[in-house]
Amino acid sequence: MTYRLAACAEMLFRELPVVDRVRRLHELGFEVEIWDWSTKDLPALAATGATFSSMTGYLAGDLTTTDGIADLLRTAELSLAAAEVVDSPRLNLHGTGLDPDGLPVRPGEAVTPDDRERALETLAHLARLGERHGRVFTLENLNTAVDHPGTPFARADDTLALVSAVDSPGLRLNLDLYHAQIGEGNLVELLRRALPWVGEIQVADVPGRFEPGTGEIRYPAIAAELRTLGYEGVVGLEAWPSVDSDTALERFRASFA
């Protein structure tokens, strides 16, 4: 493989404490994704020896409103400090903050030209922060049909347009193929267009957000395309296990081996 495999500690081995989930994924040879760092014992996670692929890069805020931008930038700086503890290279963002149910804190799928300009300015600021700290903020596409209704800047085309317009090594795409399949499809062509801007790729199958091999996406074909394109980054499993976590990881590895 030219790429590396990671797995999400928030969705796998949920019967275990978070530190033990991270340790287990590390023992199985995966890099590890975490979400909200503020709820975790970061020194304990670092002591597991795991390699962290990504973590959430903010605690509150959005890309377009005055108060939301202030909250986003303030908590992004806190996230950069947290990333130093576990040495997470990437910090993940969304078009707006999400509540515990994955719903947008400031819904509004319809984006005005002024919203887009403010989002670009905010993302450019974040990109400069990332470069200064030697980290990369990644903007993730989401789907609004199933998991995140009402989220602005959700489609992969939206996130790609923003990231390419900012054009900074401190800002890249977190290209989530599960969300893209629900929202747009045509995944191979999407990969070809987006790859120059991709910081990480996340996967799960459709429907259900289970591991590859349980649904309609031909992930071995995606893996072959990534090898053809020479992708050398991370492919992260952000999926619920359809049976158990060990089986999900085995199927993930088999799809991308």
PDB file of C-alpha atoms in Angstrom:
ATOM      1  CA  MET A   1       0.000   0.000   0.000  1.00  0.00           C
ATOM      2  CA  THR A   2       1.154   3.542  -0.699  1.00  0.00           C
ATOM      3  CA  TYR A   3      -1.204   4.877   1.979  1.00  0.00           C
ATOM      4  CA  ARG A   4      -1.591   4.201   5.715  1.00  0.00           C
ATOM      5  CA  LEU A   5      -4.656   2.950   7.596  1.00  0.00           C
ATOM      6  CA  ALA A   6      -6.244   4.595  10.635  1.00  0.00           C
ATOM      7  CA  ALA A   7      -9.347   3.862  12.685  1.00  0.00           C
ATOM      8  CA  CYS A   8     -11.665   5.937  14.829  1.00  0.00           C
ATOM      9  CA  ALA A   9     -11.470   5.291  18.576  1.00  0.00           C
ATOM     10  CA  GLU A  10     -14.858   6.972  19.048  1.00  0.00           C
ATOM     11  CA  MET A  11     -16.724   4.310  17.060  1.00  0.00           C
ATOM     12  CA  LEU A  12     -14.808   1.083  17.681  1.00  0.00           C
ATOM     13  CA  PHE A  13     -14.283  -0.994  20.850  1.00  0.00           C
ATOM     14  CA  ARG A  14     -16.813   1.206  22.621  1.00  0.00           C
ATOM     15  CA  GLU A  15     -17.101  -1.348  25.432  1.00  0.00           C
ATOM     16  CA  LEU A  16     -13.606  -0.252  26.535  1.00  0.00           C
ATOM     17  CA  PRO A  17     -12.363   2.994  28.092  1.00  0.00           C
ATOM     18  CA  VAL A  18     -10.957   5.386  25.507  1.00  0.00           C
ATOM     19  CA  VAL A  19      -7.336   4.793  26.517  1.00  0.00           C
ATOM     20  CA  ASP A  20      -7.797   1.050  26.060  1.00  0.00           C
ATOM     21  CA  ARG A  21      -9.486   1.584  22.683  1.00  0.00           C
ATOM     22  CA  VAL A  22      -6.507   3.615  21.525  1.00  0.00           C
ATOM     23  CA  ARG A  23      -4.066   1.024  22.832  1.00  0.00           C
ATOM     24  CA  ARG A  24      -5.978  -1.787  21.094  1.00  0.00           C
ATOM     25  CA  LEU A  25      -6.024  -0.001  17.733  1.00  0.00           C
ATOM     26  CA  HIS A  26      -2.325   0.728  18.064  1.00  0.00           C
ATOM     27  CA  GLU A  27      -1.584  -2.930  18.843  1.00  0.00           C
ATOM     28  CA  LEU A  28      -3.499  -3.915  15.698  1.00  0.00           C
ATOM     29  CA  GLY A  29      -1.300  -1.648  13.590  1.00  0.00           C
ATOM     30  CA  PHE A  30      -3.662   1.262  12.935  1.00  0.00           C
ATOM     31  CA  GLU A  31      -3.169   4.961  13.388  1.00  0.00           C
ATOM     32  CA  VAL A  32      -5.858   6.453  15.615  1.00  0.00           C
ATOM     33  CA  GLU A  33      -8.475   9.170  15.133  1.00  0.00           C
ATOM     34  CA  ILE A  34     -10.128  10.888  18.095  1.00  0.00           C
ATOM     35  CA  TRP A  35     -12.859  13.531  18.212  1.00  0.00           C
ATOM     36  CA  ASP A  36     -13.395  15.938  21.126  1.00  0.00           C
ATOM     37  CA  TRP A  37     -10.018  16.112  22.855  1.00  0.00           C
ATOM     38  CA  SER A  38     -11.378  18.176  25.764  1.00  0.00           C
ATOM     39  CA  THR A  39     -13.059  15.126  27.312  1.00  0.00           C
ATOM     40  CA  LYS A  40      -9.917  12.973  27.283  1.00  0.00           C
ATOM     41  CA  ASP A  41      -6.747  12.416  29.297  1.00  0.00           C
ATOM     42  CA  LEU A  42      -4.341  13.415  26.549  1.00  0.00           C
ATOM     43  CA  PRO A  43      -1.108  12.500  28.385  1.00  0.00           C
ATOM     44  CA  ALA A  44      -2.552   9.022  28.986  1.00  0.00           C
ATOM     45  CA  LEU A  45      -3.422   8.696  25.299  1.00  0.00           C
ATOM     46  CA  ALA A  46       0.075   9.821  24.319  1.00  0.00           C
ATOM     47  CA  ALA A  47       1.585   7.256  26.698  1.00  0.00           C
ATOM     48  CA  THR A  48      -0.017   4.409  24.716  1.00  0.00           C
ATOM     49  CA  GLY A  49       2.564   4.994  21.980  1.00  0.00           C
ATOM     50  CA  ALA A  50      -0.169   5.246  19.347  1.00  0.00           C
ATOM     51  CA  THR A  51       0.272   7.341  16.226  1.00  0.00           C
ATOM     52  CA  PHE A  52      -2.630   9.754  16.001  1.00  0.00           C
ATOM     53  CA  SER A  53      -3.976  10.562  12.543  1.00  0.00           C
ATOM     54  CA  SER A  54      -6.405  13.358  13.423  1.00  0.00           C
ATOM     55  CA  MET A  55      -8.521  14.981  16.114  1.00  0.00           C
ATOM     56  CA  THR A  56     -11.254  17.590  16.235  1.00  0.00           C
ATOM     57  CA  GLY A  57      -9.789  21.049  15.676  1.00  0.00           C
ATOM     58  CA  TYR A  58     -12.343  23.220  17.480  1.00  0.00           C
ATOM     59  CA  LEU A  59     -14.801  23.114  20.374  1.00  0.00           C
ATOM     60  CA  ALA A  60     -17.346  25.723  19.276  1.00  0.00           C
ATOM     61  CA  GLY A  61     -18.105  28.239  16.560  1.00  0.00           C
ATOM     62  CA  ASP A  62     -18.730  28.493  12.846  1.00  0.00           C
ATOM     63  CA  LEU A  63     -17.180  29.931   9.697  1.00  0.00           C
ATOM     64  CA  THR A  64     -19.424  32.912   9.041  1.00  0.00           C
ATOM     65  CA  THR A  65     -20.952  34.734  12.024  1.00  0.00           C
ATOM     66  CA  THR A  66     -19.042  37.261  14.123  1.00  0.00           C
ATOM     67  CA  ASP A  67     -19.422  35.411  17.426  1.00  0.00           C
ATOM     68  CA  GLY A  68     -19.038  32.030  15.762  1.00  0.00           C
ATOM     69  CA  ILE A  69     -15.780  32.984  14.058  1.00  0.00           C
ATOM     70  CA  ALA A  70     -14.385  34.291  17.351  1.00  0.00           C
ATOM     71  CA  ASP A  71     -15.306  31.037  19.110  1.00  0.00           C
ATOM     72  CA  LEU A  72     -13.890  28.932  16.301  1.00  0.00           C
ATOM     73  CA  LEU A  73     -10.538  30.725  16.224  1.00  0.00           C
ATOM     74  CA  ARG A  74     -10.230  30.758  20.011  1.00  0.00           C
ATOM     75  CA  THR A  75     -10.925  27.041  20.376  1.00  0.00           C
ATOM     76  CA  ALA A  76      -8.788  26.211  17.350  1.00  0.00           C
ATOM     77  CA  GLU A  77      -5.810  27.683  19.209  1.00  0.00           C
ATOM     78  CA  LEU A  78      -6.678  25.532  22.219  1.00  0.00           C
ATOM     79  CA  SER A  79      -6.892  22.525  19.890  1.00  0.00           C
ATOM     80  CA  LEU A  80      -3.452  23.256  18.473  1.00  0.00           C
ATOM     81  CA  ALA A  81      -2.030  23.141  21.995  1.00  0.00           C
ATOM     82  CA  ALA A  82      -3.845  19.851  22.625  1.00  0.00           C
ATOM     83  CA  ALA A  83      -2.521  18.429  19.365  1.00  0.00           C
ATOM     84  CA  GLU A  84       1.017  18.957  20.645  1.00  0.00           C
ATOM     85  CA  VAL A  85       0.357  16.539  23.510  1.00  0.00           C
ATOM     86  CA  VAL A  86      -0.589  13.589  21.276  1.00  0.00           C
ATOM     87  CA  ASP A  87       1.279  14.855  18.193  1.00  0.00           C
ATOM     88  CA  SER A  88      -1.804  14.850  15.986  1.00  0.00           C
ATOM     89  CA  PRO A  89      -0.803  16.275  12.585  1.00  0.00           C
ATOM     90  CA  ARG A  90      -4.353  17.098  11.460  1.00  0.00           C
ATOM     91  CA  LEU A  91      -7.192  18.959  13.158  1.00  0.00           C
ATOM     92  CA  ASN A  92     -10.654  18.482  11.715  1.00  0.00           C
ATOM     93  CA  LEU A  93     -13.256  21.191  10.952  1.00  0.00           C
ATOM     94  CA  HIS A  94     -16.843  21.334   9.682  1.00  0.00           C
ATOM     95  CA  GLY A  95     -18.920  24.000   7.979  1.00  0.00           C
ATOM     96  CA  THR A  96     -20.366  24.815  11.392  1.00  0.00           C
ATOM     97  CA  GLY A  97     -20.186  23.414  14.889  1.00  0.00           C
ATOM     98  CA  LEU A  98     -22.131  20.194  15.455  1.00  0.00           C
ATOM     99  CA  ASP A  99     -24.126  19.291  18.542  1.00  0.00           C
ATOM    100  CA  PRO A 100     -23.881  15.834  20.220  1.00  0.00           C
ATOM    101  CA  ASP A 101     -26.421  14.470  17.723  1.00  0.00           C
ATOM    102  CA  GLY A 102     -24.406  15.699  14.738  1.00  0.00           C
ATOM    103  CA  LEU A 103     -26.831  18.530  13.980  1.00  0.00           C
ATOM    104  CA  PRO A 104     -25.508  21.982  13.085  1.00  0.00           C
ATOM    105  CA  VAL A 105     -25.470  24.538  15.883  1.00  0.00           C
ATOM    106  CA  ARG A 106     -26.256  27.201  13.274  1.00  0.00           C
ATOM    107  CA  PRO A 107     -28.188  25.476  10.484  1.00  0.00           C
ATOM    108  CA  GLY A 108     -28.402  26.952   7.029  1.00  0.00           C
ATOM    109  CA  GLU A 109     -27.672  24.952   3.897  1.00  0.00           C
ATOM    110  CA  ALA A 110     -28.286  27.998   1.695  1.00  0.00           C
ATOM    111  CA  VAL A 111     -24.991  29.895   1.584  1.00  0.00           C
ATOM    112  CA  THR A 112     -24.826  33.499   0.362  1.00  0.00           C
ATOM    113  CA  PRO A 113     -21.836  35.066  -1.420  1.00  0.00           C
ATOM    114  CA  ASP A 114     -21.117  37.027   1.764  1.00  0.00           C
ATOM    115  CA  ASP A 115     -21.140  33.787   3.775  1.00  0.00           C
ATOM    116  CA  ARG A 116     -18.627  32.297   1.380  1.00  0.00           C
ATOM    117  CA  GLU A 117     -16.297  35.296   1.644  1.00  0.00           C
ATOM    118  CA  ARG A 118     -16.408  35.199   5.437  1.00  0.00           C
ATOM    119  CA  ALA A 119     -15.783  31.459   5.393  1.00  0.00           C
ATOM    120  CA  LEU A 120     -12.768  31.955   3.133  1.00  0.00           C
ATOM    121  CA  GLU A 121     -11.339  34.624   5.442  1.00  0.00           C
ATOM    122  CA  THR A 122     -11.857  32.399   8.493  1.00  0.00           C
ATOM    123  CA  LEU A 123     -10.285  29.386   6.813  1.00  0.00           C
ATOM    124  CA  ALA A 124      -7.327  31.464   5.631  1.00  0.00           C
ATOM    125  CA  HIS A 125      -6.773  32.556   9.249  1.00  0.00           C
ATOM    126  CA  LEU A 126      -6.918  28.933  10.388  1.00  0.00           C
ATOM    127  CA  ALA A 127      -4.513  27.907   7.642  1.00  0.00           C
ATOM    128  CA  ARG A 128      -1.993  30.486   8.847  1.00  0.00           C
ATOM    129  CA  LEU A 129      -2.376  29.161  12.404  1.00  0.00           C
ATOM    130  CA  GLY A 130      -1.803  25.631  11.161  1.00  0.00           C
ATOM    131  CA  GLU A 131       1.320  26.570   9.247  1.00  0.00           C
ATOM    132  CA  ARG A 132       2.698  28.489  12.212  1.00  0.00           C
ATOM    133  CA  HIS A 133       2.277  25.444  14.468  1.00  0.00           C
ATOM    134  CA  GLY A 134       3.307  22.812  11.949  1.00  0.00           C
ATOM    135  CA  ARG A 135      -0.205  21.310  11.818  1.00  0.00           C
ATOM    136  CA  VAL A 136      -2.888  21.029   9.147  1.00  0.00           C
ATOM    137  CA  PHE A 137      -6.547  21.923   9.568  1.00  0.00           C
ATOM    138  CA  THR A 138      -8.797  19.690   7.470  1.00  0.00           C
ATOM    139  CA  LEU A 139     -12.287  20.667   6.331  1.00  0.00           C
ATOM    140  CA  GLU A 140     -14.603  17.654   6.188  1.00  0.00           C
ATOM    141  CA  ASN A 141     -17.512  17.217   3.817  1.00  0.00           C
ATOM    142  CA  LEU A 142     -20.730  15.898   5.355  1.00  0.00           C
ATOM    143  CA  ASN A 143     -24.085  14.668   4.094  1.00  0.00           C
ATOM    144  CA  THR A 144     -27.308  16.541   4.792  1.00  0.00           C
ATOM    145  CA  ALA A 145     -29.713  13.780   3.748  1.00  0.00           C
ATOM    146  CA  VAL A 146     -29.088  11.336   6.600  1.00  0.00           C
ATOM    147  CA  ASP A 147     -26.628  12.417   9.286  1.00  0.00           C
ATOM    148  CA  HIS A 148     -26.208  16.194   9.309  1.00  0.00           C
ATOM    149  CA  PRO A 149     -29.297  17.972   7.912  1.00  0.00           C
ATOM    150  CA  GLY A 150     -29.002  21.726   7.611  1.00  0.00           C
ATOM    151  CA  THR A 151     -25.191  21.881   7.686  1.00  0.00           C
ATOM    152  CA  PRO A 152     -23.713  24.617   5.467  1.00  0.00           C
ATOM    153  CA  PHE A 153     -20.695  23.977   3.242  1.00  0.00           C
ATOM    154  CA  ALA A 154     -21.454  20.251   3.481  1.00  0.00           C
ATOM    155  CA  ARG A 155     -20.962  18.862  -0.026  1.00  0.00           C
ATOM    156  CA  ALA A 156     -17.529  17.717  -1.149  1.00  0.00           C
ATOM    157  CA  ASP A 157     -17.761  20.232  -3.987  1.00  0.00           C
ATOM    158  CA  ASP A 158     -18.294  22.980  -1.381  1.00  0.00           C
ATOM    159  CA  THR A 159     -15.325  21.983   0.767  1.00  0.00           C
ATOM    160  CA  LEU A 160     -13.106  21.485  -2.281  1.00  0.00           C
ATOM    161  CA  ALA A 161     -13.977  24.953  -3.575  1.00  0.00           C
ATOM    162  CA  LEU A 162     -13.132  26.561  -0.227  1.00  0.00           C
ATOM    163  CA  VAL A 163      -9.880  24.691   0.358  1.00  0.00           C
ATOM    164  CA  SER A 164      -8.590  25.215  -3.173  1.00  0.00           C
ATOM    165  CA  ALA A 165      -9.447  28.918  -3.002  1.00  0.00           C
ATOM    166  CA  VAL A 166      -7.484  29.369   0.246  1.00  0.00           C
ATOM    167  CA  ASP A 167      -4.631  27.398  -1.353  1.00  0.00           C
ATOM    168  CA  SER A 168      -2.501  26.872   1.751  1.00  0.00           C
ATOM    169  CA  PRO A 169      -0.593  23.847   3.065  1.00  0.00           C
ATOM    170  CA  GLY A 170      -2.154  24.643   6.454  1.00  0.00           C
ATOM    171  CA  LEU A 171      -5.638  23.754   5.139  1.00  0.00           C
ATOM    172  CA  ARG A 172      -6.645  20.569   3.363  1.00  0.00           C
ATOM    173  CA  LEU A 173      -9.699  18.386   2.754  1.00  0.00           C
ATOM    174  CA  ASN A 174     -10.824  15.590   5.000  1.00  0.00           C
ATOM    175  CA  LEU A 175     -12.564  13.772   2.168  1.00  0.00           C
ATOM    176  CA  ASP A 176     -15.208  11.507   3.680  1.00  0.00           C
ATOM    177  CA  LEU A 177     -16.352   9.040   1.032  1.00  0.00           C
ATOM    178  CA  TYR A 178     -19.326   7.816   3.059  1.00  0.00           C
ATOM    179  CA  HIS A 179     -20.768  11.310   3.155  1.00  0.00           C
ATOM    180  CA  ALA A 180     -19.836  11.938  -0.487  1.00  0.00           C
ATOM    181  CA  GLN A 181     -21.598   8.772  -1.659  1.00  0.00           C
ATOM    182  CA  ILE A 182     -24.837   9.880   0.007  1.00  0.00           C
ATOM    183  CA  GLY A 183     -24.557  13.471  -1.166  1.00  0.00           C
ATOM    184  CA  GLU A 184     -22.918  13.228  -4.570  1.00  0.00           C
ATOM    185  CA  GLY A 185     -21.650   9.796  -5.638  1.00  0.00           C
ATOM    186  CA  ASN A 186     -19.214   9.418  -8.553  1.00  0.00           C
ATOM    187  CA  LEU A 187     -16.459   8.728  -6.011  1.00  0.00           C
ATOM    188  CA  VAL A 188     -13.606   7.812  -8.331  1.00  0.00           C
ATOM    189  CA  GLU A 189     -13.975  11.020 -10.319  1.00  0.00           C
ATOM    190  CA  LEU A 190     -14.259  12.952  -7.073  1.00  0.00           C
ATOM    191  CA  LEU A 191     -10.976  11.442  -5.881  1.00  0.00           C
ATOM    192  CA  ARG A 192      -9.258  12.417  -9.120  1.00  0.00           C
ATOM    193  CA  ARG A 193     -10.433  16.027  -8.845  1.00  0.00           C
ATOM    194  CA  ALA A 194      -9.854  16.451  -5.148  1.00  0.00           C
ATOM    195  CA  LEU A 195      -6.634  14.558  -4.526  1.00  0.00           C
ATOM    196  CA  PRO A 196      -4.254  17.551  -4.816  1.00  0.00           C
ATOM    197  CA  TRP A 197      -6.130  19.118  -1.880  1.00  0.00           C
ATOM    198  CA  VAL A 198      -6.678  16.018   0.271  1.00  0.00           C
ATOM    199  CA  GLY A 199      -5.148  15.819   3.741  1.00  0.00           C
ATOM    200  CA  GLU A 200      -6.942  12.626   4.771  1.00  0.00           C
ATOM    201  CA  ILE A 201      -9.605  10.252   3.459  1.00  0.00           C
ATOM    202  CA  GLN A 202     -12.296   8.706   5.648  1.00  0.00           C
ATOM    203  CA  VAL A 203     -14.433   5.708   4.761  1.00  0.00           C
ATOM    204  CA  ALA A 204     -17.560   3.814   5.768  1.00  0.00           C
ATOM    205  CA  ASP A 205     -20.135   1.980   3.688  1.00  0.00           C
ATOM    206  CA  VAL A 206     -23.633   2.999   2.632  1.00  0.00           C
ATOM    207  CA  PRO A 207     -26.223   2.438   4.035  1.00  0.00           C
ATOM    208  CA  GLY A 208     -25.670   2.261   7.775  1.00  0.00           C
ATOM    209  CA  ARG A 209     -22.200   3.775   8.075  1.00  0.00           C
ATOM    210  CA  PHE A 210     -20.742   0.341   8.689  1.00  0.00           C
ATOM    211  CA  GLU A 211     -17.330  -0.931   7.616  1.00  0.00           C
ATOM    212  CA  PRO A 212     -16.372  -1.458   3.935  1.00  0.00           C
ATOM    213  CA  GLY A 213     -17.867  -4.582   2.435  1.00  0.00           C
ATOM    214  CA  THR A 214     -21.274  -4.195   4.067  1.00  0.00           C
ATOM    215  CA  GLY A 215     -22.927  -1.896   1.527  1.00  0.00           C
ATOM    216  CA  GLU A 216     -22.945  -0.455  -1.955  1.00  0.00           C
ATOM    217  CA  ILE A 217     -19.504   1.161  -2.261  1.00  0.00           C
ATOM    218  CA  ARG A 218     -16.876  -0.924  -4.083  1.00  0.00           C
ATOM    219  CA  TYR A 219     -14.007  -0.062  -1.776  1.00  0.00           C
ATOM    220  CA  PRO A 220     -11.455  -2.394  -3.421  1.00  0.00           C
ATOM    221  CA  ALA A 221     -11.957  -0.303  -6.572  1.00  0.00           C
ATOM    222  CA  ILE A 222     -11.440   2.870  -4.516  1.00  0.00           C
ATOM    223  CA  ALA A 223      -8.260   1.360  -3.069  1.00  0.00           C
ATOM    224  CA  ALA A 224      -6.990   0.488  -6.540  1.00  0.00           C
ATOM    225  CA  GLU A 225      -7.640   4.032  -7.719  1.00  0.00           C
ATOM    226  CA  LEU A 226      -5.765   5.474  -4.737  1.00  0.00           C
ATOM    227  CA  ARG A 227      -2.781   3.301  -5.582  1.00  0.00           C
ATOM    228  CA  THR A 228      -2.962   4.378  -9.225  1.00  0.00           C
ATOM    229  CA  LEU A 229      -3.082   8.029  -8.151  1.00  0.00           C
ATOM    230  CA  GLY A 230      -0.137   7.506  -5.810  1.00  0.00           C
ATOM    231  CA  TYR A 231      -1.967   8.643  -2.685  1.00  0.00           C
ATOM    232  CA  GLU A 232       0.447   8.455   0.260  1.00  0.00           C
ATOM    233  CA  GLY A 233      -1.723   9.803   3.073  1.00  0.00           C
ATOM    234  CA  VAL A 234      -4.095   8.229   5.579  1.00  0.00           C
ATOM    235  CA  VAL A 235      -7.288   6.287   4.906  1.00  0.00           C
ATOM    236  CA  GLY A 236      -9.300   6.299   8.117  1.00  0.00           C
ATOM    237  CA  LEU A 237     -12.146   3.985   9.065  1.00  0.00           C
ATOM    238  CA  GLU A 238     -14.862   6.173  10.601  1.00  0.00           C
ATOM    239  CA  ALA A 239     -17.589   3.532  10.781  1.00  0.00           C
ATOM    240  CA  TRP A 240     -19.770   1.632  13.212  1.00  0.00           C
ATOM    241  CA  PRO A 241     -18.961  -2.093  13.357  1.00  0.00           C
ATOM    242  CA  SER A 242     -21.729  -4.163  11.807  1.00  0.00           C
ATOM    243  CA  VAL A 243     -20.856  -7.166  13.981  1.00  0.00           C
ATOM    244  CA  ASP A 244     -17.908  -6.409  16.251  1.00  0.00           C
ATOM    245  CA  SER A 245     -14.878  -4.144  16.069  1.00  0.00           C
ATOM    246  CA  ASP A 246     -12.318  -6.846  15.250  1.00  0.00           C
ATOM    247  CA  THR A 247     -14.394  -8.061  12.299  1.00  0.00           C
ATOM    248  CA  ALA A 248     -14.916  -4.487  11.094  1.00  0.00           C
ATOM    249  CA  LEU A 249     -11.177  -3.834  11.142  1.00  0.00           C
ATOM    250  CA  GLU A 250     -10.423  -7.071   9.335  1.00  0.00           C
ATOM    251  CA  ARG A 251     -12.882  -6.174   6.574  1.00  0.00           C
ATOM    252  CA  PHE A 252     -11.471  -2.653   6.368  1.00  0.00           C
ATOM    253  CA  ARG A 253      -7.936  -3.946   6.018  1.00  0.00           C
ATOM    254  CA  ALA A 254      -8.998  -6.528   3.439  1.00  0.00           C
ATOM    255  CA  SER A 255     -10.730  -3.878   1.323  1.00  0.00           C
ATOM    256  CA  PHE A 256      -7.627  -1.678   1.232  1.00  0.00           C
ATOM    257  CA  ALA A 257      -4.790  -4.238   1.381  1.00  0.00           C
TER     258      ALA A 257
END
